[in-house]
PDB file of C-alpha atoms and ligand atoms in Angstrom:
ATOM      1  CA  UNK A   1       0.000   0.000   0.000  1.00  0.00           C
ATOM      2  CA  UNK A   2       0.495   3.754   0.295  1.00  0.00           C
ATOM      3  CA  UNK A   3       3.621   4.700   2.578  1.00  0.00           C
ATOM      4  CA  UNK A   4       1.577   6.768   5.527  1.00  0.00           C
ATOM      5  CA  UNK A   5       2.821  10.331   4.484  1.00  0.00           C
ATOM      6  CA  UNK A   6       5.332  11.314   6.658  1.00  0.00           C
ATOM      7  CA  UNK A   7       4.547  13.586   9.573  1.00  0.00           C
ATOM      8  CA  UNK A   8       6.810  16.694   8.951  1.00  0.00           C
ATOM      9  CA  UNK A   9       9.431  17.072  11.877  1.00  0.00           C
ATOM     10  CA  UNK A  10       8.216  19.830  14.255  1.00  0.00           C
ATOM     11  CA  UNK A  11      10.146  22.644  13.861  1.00  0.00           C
ATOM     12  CA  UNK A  12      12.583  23.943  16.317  1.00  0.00           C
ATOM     13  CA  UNK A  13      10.868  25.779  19.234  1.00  0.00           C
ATOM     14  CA  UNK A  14      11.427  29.396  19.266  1.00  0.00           C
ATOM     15  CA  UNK A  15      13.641  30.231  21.713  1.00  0.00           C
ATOM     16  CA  UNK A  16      12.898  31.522  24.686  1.00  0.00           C
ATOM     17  CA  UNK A  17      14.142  34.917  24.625  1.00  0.00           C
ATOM     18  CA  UNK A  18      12.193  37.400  23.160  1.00  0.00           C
ATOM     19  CA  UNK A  19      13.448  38.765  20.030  1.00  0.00           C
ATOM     20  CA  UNK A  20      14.373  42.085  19.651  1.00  0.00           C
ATOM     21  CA  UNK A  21      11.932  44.713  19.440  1.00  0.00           C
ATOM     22  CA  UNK A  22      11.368  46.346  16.173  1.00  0.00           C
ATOM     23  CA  UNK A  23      12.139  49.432  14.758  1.00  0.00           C
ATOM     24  CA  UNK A  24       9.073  51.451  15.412  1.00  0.00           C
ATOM     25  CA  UNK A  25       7.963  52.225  11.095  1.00  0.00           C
ATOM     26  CA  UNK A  26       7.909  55.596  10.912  1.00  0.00           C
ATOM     27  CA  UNK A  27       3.980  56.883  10.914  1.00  0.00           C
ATOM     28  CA  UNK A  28       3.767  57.200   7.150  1.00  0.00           C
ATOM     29  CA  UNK A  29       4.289  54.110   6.533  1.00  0.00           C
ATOM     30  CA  UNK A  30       1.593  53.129   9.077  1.00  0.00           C
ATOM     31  CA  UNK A  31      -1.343  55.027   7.937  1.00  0.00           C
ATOM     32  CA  UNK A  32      -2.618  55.955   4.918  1.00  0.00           C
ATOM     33  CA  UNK A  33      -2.230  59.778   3.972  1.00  0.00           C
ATOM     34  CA  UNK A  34      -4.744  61.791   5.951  1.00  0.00           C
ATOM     35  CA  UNK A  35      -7.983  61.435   4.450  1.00  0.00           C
ATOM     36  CA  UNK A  36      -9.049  65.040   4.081  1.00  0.00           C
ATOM     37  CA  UNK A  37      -8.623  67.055   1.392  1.00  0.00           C
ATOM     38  CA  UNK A  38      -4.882  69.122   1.686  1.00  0.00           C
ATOM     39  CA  UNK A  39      -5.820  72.621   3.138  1.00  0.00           C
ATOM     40  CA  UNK A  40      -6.736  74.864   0.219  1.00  0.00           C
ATOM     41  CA  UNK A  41      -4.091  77.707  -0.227  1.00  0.00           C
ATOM     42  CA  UNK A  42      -5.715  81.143  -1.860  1.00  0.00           C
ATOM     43  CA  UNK A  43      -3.764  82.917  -4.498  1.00  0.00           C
ATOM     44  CA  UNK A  44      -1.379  85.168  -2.468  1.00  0.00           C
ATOM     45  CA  UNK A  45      -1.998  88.158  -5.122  1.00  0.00           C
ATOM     46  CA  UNK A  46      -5.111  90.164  -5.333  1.00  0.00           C
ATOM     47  CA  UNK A  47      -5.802  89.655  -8.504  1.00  0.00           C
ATOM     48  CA  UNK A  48      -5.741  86.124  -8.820  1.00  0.00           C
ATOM     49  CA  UNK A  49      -7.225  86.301  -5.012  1.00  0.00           C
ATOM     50  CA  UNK A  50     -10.273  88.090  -6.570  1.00  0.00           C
ATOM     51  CA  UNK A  51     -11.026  85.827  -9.368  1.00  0.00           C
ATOM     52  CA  UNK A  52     -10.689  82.813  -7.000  1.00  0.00           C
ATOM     53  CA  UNK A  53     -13.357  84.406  -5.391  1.00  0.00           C
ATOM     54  CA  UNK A  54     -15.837  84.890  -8.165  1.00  0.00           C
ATOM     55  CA  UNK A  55     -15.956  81.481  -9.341  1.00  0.00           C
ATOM     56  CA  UNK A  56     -15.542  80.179  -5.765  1.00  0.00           C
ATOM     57  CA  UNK A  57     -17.762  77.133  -5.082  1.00  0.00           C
ATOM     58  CA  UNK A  58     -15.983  75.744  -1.917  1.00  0.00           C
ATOM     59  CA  UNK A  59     -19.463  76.183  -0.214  1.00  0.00           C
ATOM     60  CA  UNK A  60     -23.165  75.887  -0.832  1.00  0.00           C
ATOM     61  CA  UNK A  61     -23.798  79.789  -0.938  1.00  0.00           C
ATOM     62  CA  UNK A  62     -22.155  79.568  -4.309  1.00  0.00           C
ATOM     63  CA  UNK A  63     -25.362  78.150  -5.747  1.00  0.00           C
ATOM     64  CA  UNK A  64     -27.794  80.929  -4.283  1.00  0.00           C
ATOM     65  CA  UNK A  65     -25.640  84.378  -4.816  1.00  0.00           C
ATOM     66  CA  UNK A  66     -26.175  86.107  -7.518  1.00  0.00           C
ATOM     67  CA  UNK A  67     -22.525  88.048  -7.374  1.00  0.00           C
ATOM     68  CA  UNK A  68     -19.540  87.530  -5.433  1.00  0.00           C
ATOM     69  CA  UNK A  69     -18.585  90.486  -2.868  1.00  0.00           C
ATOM     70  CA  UNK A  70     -15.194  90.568  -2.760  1.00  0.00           C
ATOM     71  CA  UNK A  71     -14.086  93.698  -0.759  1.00  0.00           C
ATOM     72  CA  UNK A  72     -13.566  97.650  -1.505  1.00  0.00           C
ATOM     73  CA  UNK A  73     -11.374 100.291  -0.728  1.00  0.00           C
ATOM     74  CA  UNK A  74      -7.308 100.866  -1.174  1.00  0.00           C
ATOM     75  CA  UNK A  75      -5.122  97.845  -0.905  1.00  0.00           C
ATOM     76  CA  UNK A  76      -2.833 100.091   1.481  1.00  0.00           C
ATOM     77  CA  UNK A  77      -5.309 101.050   4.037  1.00  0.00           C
ATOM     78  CA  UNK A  78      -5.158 101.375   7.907  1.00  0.00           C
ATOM     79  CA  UNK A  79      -7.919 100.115   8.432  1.00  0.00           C
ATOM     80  CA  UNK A  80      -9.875  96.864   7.870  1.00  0.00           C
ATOM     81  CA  UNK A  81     -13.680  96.884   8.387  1.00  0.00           C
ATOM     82  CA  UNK A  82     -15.219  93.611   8.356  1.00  0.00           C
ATOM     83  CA  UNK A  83     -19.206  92.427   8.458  1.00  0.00           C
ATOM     84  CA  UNK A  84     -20.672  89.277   8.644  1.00  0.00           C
ATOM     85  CA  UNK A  85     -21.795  88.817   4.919  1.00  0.00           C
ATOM     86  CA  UNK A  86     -23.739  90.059   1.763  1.00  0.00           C
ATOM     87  CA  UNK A  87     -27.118  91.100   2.036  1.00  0.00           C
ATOM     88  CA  UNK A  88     -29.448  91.518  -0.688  1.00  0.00           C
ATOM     89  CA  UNK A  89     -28.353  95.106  -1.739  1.00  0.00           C
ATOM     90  CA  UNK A  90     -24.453  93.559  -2.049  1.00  0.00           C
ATOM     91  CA  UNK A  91     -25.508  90.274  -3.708  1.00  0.00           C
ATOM     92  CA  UNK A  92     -27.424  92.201  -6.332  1.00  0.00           C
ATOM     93  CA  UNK A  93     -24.440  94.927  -7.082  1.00  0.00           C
ATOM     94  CA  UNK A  94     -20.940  92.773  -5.428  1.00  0.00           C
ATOM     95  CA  UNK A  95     -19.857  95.653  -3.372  1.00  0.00           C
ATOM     96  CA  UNK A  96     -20.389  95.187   1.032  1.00  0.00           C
ATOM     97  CA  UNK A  97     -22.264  97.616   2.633  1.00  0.00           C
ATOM     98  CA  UNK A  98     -23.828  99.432   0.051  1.00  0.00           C
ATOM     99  CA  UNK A  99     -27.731  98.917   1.530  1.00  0.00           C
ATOM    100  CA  UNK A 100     -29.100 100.889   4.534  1.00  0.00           C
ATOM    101  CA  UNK A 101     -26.607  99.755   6.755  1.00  0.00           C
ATOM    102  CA  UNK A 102     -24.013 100.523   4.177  1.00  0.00           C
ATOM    103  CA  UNK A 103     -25.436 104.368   4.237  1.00  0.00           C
ATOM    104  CA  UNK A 104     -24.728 104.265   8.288  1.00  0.00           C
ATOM    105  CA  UNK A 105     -21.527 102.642   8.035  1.00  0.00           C
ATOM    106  CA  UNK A 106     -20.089 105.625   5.172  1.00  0.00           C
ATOM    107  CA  UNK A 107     -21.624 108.242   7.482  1.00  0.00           C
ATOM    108  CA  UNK A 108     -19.580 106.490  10.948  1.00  0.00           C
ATOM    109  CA  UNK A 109     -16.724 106.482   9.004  1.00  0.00           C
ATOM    110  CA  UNK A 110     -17.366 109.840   7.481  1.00  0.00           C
ATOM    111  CA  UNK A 111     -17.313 111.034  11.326  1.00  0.00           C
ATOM    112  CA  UNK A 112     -13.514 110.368  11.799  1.00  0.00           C
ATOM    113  CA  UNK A 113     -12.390 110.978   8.567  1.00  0.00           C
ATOM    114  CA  UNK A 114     -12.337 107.815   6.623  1.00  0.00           C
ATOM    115  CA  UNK A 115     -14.010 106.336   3.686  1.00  0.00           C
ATOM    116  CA  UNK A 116     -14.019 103.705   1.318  1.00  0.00           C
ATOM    117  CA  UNK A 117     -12.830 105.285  -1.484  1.00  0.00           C
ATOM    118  CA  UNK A 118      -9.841 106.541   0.786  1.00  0.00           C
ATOM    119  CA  UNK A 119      -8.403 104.595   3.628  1.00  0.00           C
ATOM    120  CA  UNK A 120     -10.869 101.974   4.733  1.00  0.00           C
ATOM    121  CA  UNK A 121     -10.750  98.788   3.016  1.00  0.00           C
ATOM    122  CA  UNK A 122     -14.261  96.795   3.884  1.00  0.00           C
ATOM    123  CA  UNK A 123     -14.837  93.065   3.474  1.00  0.00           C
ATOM    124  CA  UNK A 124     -17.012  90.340   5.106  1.00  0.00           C
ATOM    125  CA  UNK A 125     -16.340  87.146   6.729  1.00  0.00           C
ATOM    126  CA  UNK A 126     -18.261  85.508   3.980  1.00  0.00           C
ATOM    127  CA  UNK A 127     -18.300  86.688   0.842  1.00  0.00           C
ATOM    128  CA  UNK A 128     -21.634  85.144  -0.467  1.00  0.00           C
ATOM    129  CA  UNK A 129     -25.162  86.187   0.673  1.00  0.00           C
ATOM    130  CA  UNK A 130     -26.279  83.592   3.125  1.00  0.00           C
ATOM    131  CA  UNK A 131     -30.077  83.057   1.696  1.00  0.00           C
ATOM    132  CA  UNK A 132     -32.671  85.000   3.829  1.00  0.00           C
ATOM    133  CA  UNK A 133     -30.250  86.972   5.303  1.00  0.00           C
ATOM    134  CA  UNK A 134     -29.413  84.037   8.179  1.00  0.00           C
ATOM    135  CA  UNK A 135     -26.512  84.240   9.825  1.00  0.00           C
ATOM    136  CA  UNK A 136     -23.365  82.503   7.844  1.00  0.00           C
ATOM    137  CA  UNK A 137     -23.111  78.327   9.215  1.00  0.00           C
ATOM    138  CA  UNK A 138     -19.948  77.312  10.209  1.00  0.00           C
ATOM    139  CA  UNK A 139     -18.845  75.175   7.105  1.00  0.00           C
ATOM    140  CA  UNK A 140     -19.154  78.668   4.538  1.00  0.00           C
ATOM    141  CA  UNK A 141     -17.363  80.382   7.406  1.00  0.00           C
ATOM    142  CA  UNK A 142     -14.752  77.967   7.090  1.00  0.00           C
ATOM    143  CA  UNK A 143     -14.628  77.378   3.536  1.00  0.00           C
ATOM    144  CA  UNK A 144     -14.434  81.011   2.944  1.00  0.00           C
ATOM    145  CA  UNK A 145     -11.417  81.714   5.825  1.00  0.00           C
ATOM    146  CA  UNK A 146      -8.706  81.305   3.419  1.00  0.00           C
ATOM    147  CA  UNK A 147      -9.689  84.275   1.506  1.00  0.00           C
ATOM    148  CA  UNK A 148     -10.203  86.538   4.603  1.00  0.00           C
ATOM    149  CA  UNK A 149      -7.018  85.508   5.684  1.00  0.00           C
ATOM    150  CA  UNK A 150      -5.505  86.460   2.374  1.00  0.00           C
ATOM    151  CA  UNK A 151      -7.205  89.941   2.243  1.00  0.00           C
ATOM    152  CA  UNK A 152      -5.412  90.603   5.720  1.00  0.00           C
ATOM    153  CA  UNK A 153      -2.559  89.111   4.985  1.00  0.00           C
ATOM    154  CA  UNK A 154      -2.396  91.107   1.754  1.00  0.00           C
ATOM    155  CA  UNK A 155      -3.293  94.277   3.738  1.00  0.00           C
ATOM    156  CA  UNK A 156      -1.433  94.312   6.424  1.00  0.00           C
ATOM    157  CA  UNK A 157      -3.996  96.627   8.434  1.00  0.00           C
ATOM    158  CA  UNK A 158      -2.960  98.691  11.599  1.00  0.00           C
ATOM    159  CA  UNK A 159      -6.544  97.538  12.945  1.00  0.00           C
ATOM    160  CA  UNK A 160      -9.308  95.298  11.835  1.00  0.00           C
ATOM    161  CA  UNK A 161     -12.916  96.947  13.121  1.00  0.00           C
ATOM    162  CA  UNK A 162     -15.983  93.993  13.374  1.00  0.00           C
ATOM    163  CA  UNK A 163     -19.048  94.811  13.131  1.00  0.00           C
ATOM    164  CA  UNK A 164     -21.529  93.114  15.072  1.00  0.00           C
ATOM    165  CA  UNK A 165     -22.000  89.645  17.151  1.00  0.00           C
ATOM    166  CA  UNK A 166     -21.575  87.415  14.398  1.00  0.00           C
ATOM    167  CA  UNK A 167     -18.403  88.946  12.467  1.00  0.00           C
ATOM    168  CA  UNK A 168     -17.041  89.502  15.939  1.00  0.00           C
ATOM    169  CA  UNK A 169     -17.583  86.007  17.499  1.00  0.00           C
ATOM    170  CA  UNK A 170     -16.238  84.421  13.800  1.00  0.00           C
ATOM    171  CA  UNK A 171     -13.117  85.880  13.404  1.00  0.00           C
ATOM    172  CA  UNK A 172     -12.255  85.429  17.445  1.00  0.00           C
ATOM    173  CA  UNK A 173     -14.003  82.426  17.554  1.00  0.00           C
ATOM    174  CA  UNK A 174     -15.287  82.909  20.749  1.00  0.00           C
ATOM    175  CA  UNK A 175     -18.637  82.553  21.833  1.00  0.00           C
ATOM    176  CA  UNK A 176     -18.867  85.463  23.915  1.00  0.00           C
ATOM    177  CA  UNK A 177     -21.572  87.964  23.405  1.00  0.00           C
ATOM    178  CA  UNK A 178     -20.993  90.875  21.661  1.00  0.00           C
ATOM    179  CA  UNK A 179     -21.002  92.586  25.357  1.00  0.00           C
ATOM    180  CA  UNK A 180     -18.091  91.008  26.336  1.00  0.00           C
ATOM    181  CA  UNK A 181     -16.462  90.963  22.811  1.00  0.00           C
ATOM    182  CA  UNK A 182     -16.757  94.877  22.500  1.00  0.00           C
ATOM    183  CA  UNK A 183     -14.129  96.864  24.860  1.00  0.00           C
ATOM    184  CA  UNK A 184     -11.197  95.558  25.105  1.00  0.00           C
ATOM    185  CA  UNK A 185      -8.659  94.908  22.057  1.00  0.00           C
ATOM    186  CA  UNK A 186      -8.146  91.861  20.503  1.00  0.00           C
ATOM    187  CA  UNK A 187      -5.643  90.244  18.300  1.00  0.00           C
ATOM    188  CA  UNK A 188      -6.093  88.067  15.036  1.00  0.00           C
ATOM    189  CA  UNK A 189      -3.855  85.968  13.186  1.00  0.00           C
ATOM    190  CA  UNK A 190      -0.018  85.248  12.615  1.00  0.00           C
ATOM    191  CA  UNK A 191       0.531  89.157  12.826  1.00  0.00           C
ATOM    192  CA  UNK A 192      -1.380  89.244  15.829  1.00  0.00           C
ATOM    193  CA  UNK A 193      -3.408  92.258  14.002  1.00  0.00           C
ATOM    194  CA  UNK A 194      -5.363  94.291  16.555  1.00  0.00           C
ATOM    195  CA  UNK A 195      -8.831  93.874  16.511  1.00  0.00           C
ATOM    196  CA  UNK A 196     -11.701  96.012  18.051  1.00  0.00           C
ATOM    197  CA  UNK A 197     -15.527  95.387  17.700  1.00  0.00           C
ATOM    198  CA  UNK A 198     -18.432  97.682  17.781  1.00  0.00           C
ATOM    199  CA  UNK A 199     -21.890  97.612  16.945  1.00  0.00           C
ATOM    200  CA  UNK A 200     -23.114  96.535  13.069  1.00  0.00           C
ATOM    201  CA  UNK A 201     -25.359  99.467  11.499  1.00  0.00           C
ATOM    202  CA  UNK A 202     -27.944  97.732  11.059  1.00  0.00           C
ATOM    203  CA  UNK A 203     -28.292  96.873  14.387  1.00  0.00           C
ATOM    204  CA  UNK A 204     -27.858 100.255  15.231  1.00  0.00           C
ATOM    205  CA  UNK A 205     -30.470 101.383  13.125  1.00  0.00           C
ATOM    206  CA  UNK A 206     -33.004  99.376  14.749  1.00  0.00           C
ATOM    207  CA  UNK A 207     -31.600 100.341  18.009  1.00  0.00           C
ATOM    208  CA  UNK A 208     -30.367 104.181  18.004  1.00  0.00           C
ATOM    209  CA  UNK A 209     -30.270 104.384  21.662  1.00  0.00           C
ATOM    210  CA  UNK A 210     -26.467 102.391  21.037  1.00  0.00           C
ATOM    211  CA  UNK A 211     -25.385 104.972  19.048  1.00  0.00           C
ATOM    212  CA  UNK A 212     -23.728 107.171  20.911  1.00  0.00           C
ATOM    213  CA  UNK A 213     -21.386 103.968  22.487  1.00  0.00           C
ATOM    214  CA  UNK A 214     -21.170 103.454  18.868  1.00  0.00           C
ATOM    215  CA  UNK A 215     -19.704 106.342  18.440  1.00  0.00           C
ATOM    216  CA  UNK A 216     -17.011 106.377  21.402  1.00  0.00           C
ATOM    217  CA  UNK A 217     -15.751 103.252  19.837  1.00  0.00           C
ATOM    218  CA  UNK A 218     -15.184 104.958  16.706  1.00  0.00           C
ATOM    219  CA  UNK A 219     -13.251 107.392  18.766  1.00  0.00           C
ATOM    220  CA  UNK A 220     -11.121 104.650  20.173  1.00  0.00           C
ATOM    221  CA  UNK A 221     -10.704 103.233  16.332  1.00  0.00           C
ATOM    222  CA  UNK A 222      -9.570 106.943  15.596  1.00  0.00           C
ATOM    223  CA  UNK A 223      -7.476 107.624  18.457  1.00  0.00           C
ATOM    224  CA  UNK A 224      -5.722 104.162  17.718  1.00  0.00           C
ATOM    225  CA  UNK A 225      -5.000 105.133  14.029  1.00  0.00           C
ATOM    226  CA  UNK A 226      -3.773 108.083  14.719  1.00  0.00           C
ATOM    227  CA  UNK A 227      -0.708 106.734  17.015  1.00  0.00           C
ATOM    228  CA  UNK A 228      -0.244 103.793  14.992  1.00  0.00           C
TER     229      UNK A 228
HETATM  230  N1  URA B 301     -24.050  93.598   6.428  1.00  0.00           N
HETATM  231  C1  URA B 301     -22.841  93.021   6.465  1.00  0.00           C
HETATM  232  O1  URA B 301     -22.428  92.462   7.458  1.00  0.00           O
HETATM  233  N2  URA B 301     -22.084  93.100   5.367  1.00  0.00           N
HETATM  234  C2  URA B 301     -22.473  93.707   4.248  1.00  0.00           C
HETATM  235  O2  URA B 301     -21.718  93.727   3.295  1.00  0.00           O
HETATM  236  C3  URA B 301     -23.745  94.309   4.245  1.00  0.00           C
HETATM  237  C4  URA B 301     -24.508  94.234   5.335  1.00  0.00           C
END
């Protein structure tokens, strides 16, 4: 008959010292790449900055604007005004704050001797109209960072001026209310620009009676400017 196929010798026990430990593998060859997208890095010119903008679709308020609003005012200004977003008025035309609250804003400034078309550069933490008018969700705010980052960067302001909870409480991302946020100086960014926030005009058209602390902080925003 068949020879009974041969058992295979056991092999040698392992011995009883534990072998040396490994060279930890460094961690990329561990895990796979990280599985978001790389961070997205705006055009670092204004030009190219600006068209990145208009045919931005990194959010879902790309597919409701009507226009892109960008920003206004000289490249080289002191001072940085920033809102929360495009209303109607700006979606329609693709310049901020050219509505009611835009009126209020030109006359403030107007007050300590600045304007748009001189030495206030004005943008918005968003740059598309959230529909409705609600306040900009945290993914647009996000998605839309990179270019508000690039406008400061570009600019190189003495002092950014918020207007209002929501632009306040975005770019400090804080929580705080505007109560708190309004007073003392902040900072923002890798330049550690100094930051000060004060009542939106719109808000200050429904509610006058702020008006006048309105107006000391536009004294402090002057007053700062004018030792910077
Ligand atoms: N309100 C804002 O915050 N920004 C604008 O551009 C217009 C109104």
């Amino acid at each position: 008959g068949h020879p009974t196929p041969s058992i295979r010798p056991r092999r040698t026990p392992p011995p009883r010292t534990p072998p040396p430990p490994a060279n930890p593998a460094p961690l990329s060859l561990l895990e796979p790449a990280a599985p978001e997208a790389p961070a997205y890095v705006a055009p670092a010119d204004w030009q190219g900055l600006a068209d990145a903008v208009a045919t931005c679709t990194r959010c879902k308020l790309c597919k409701t604007r009507t226009k892109t609003v960008f920003g206004v005012g000289p490249t080289d200004a002191p001072l940085l005004v920033i809102g929360e977003g495009p209303g109607a008025e700006e979606d329609a035309r693709g310049e901020p704050f050219v509505g009611a609250a835009g009126k209020l804003l030109d006359e403030m400034l107007k007050s300590v001797g600045r304007s748009r078309s001189s030495n206030v550069y004005i943008a918005n933490v968003v740059k598309c109209r959230p529909p409705g008018n609600r306040d900009p969700e945290s993914d647009e705010v996000a998605a839309c960072r990179p270019f508000l980052d690039r406008q400061i960067e570009l600019l190189q302001p003495k002092l950014i001026l918020a207007l209002g909870r929501i632009a306040a409480q975005r770019l400090l991302s804080s929580t705080a209310p505007l109560s708190k946020l309004r007073g003392p100086q902040h900072a923002y960014g890798p330049a550690h620009t100094p930051v000060l926030i004060s009542y939106h005009p719109a808000y200050l058209l429904r509610t006058p009676s702020d008006k006048a602390k309105s107006w000391a902080d536009l004294k402090q925003v002057h007053r700062f400017l004018a030792k910077a």
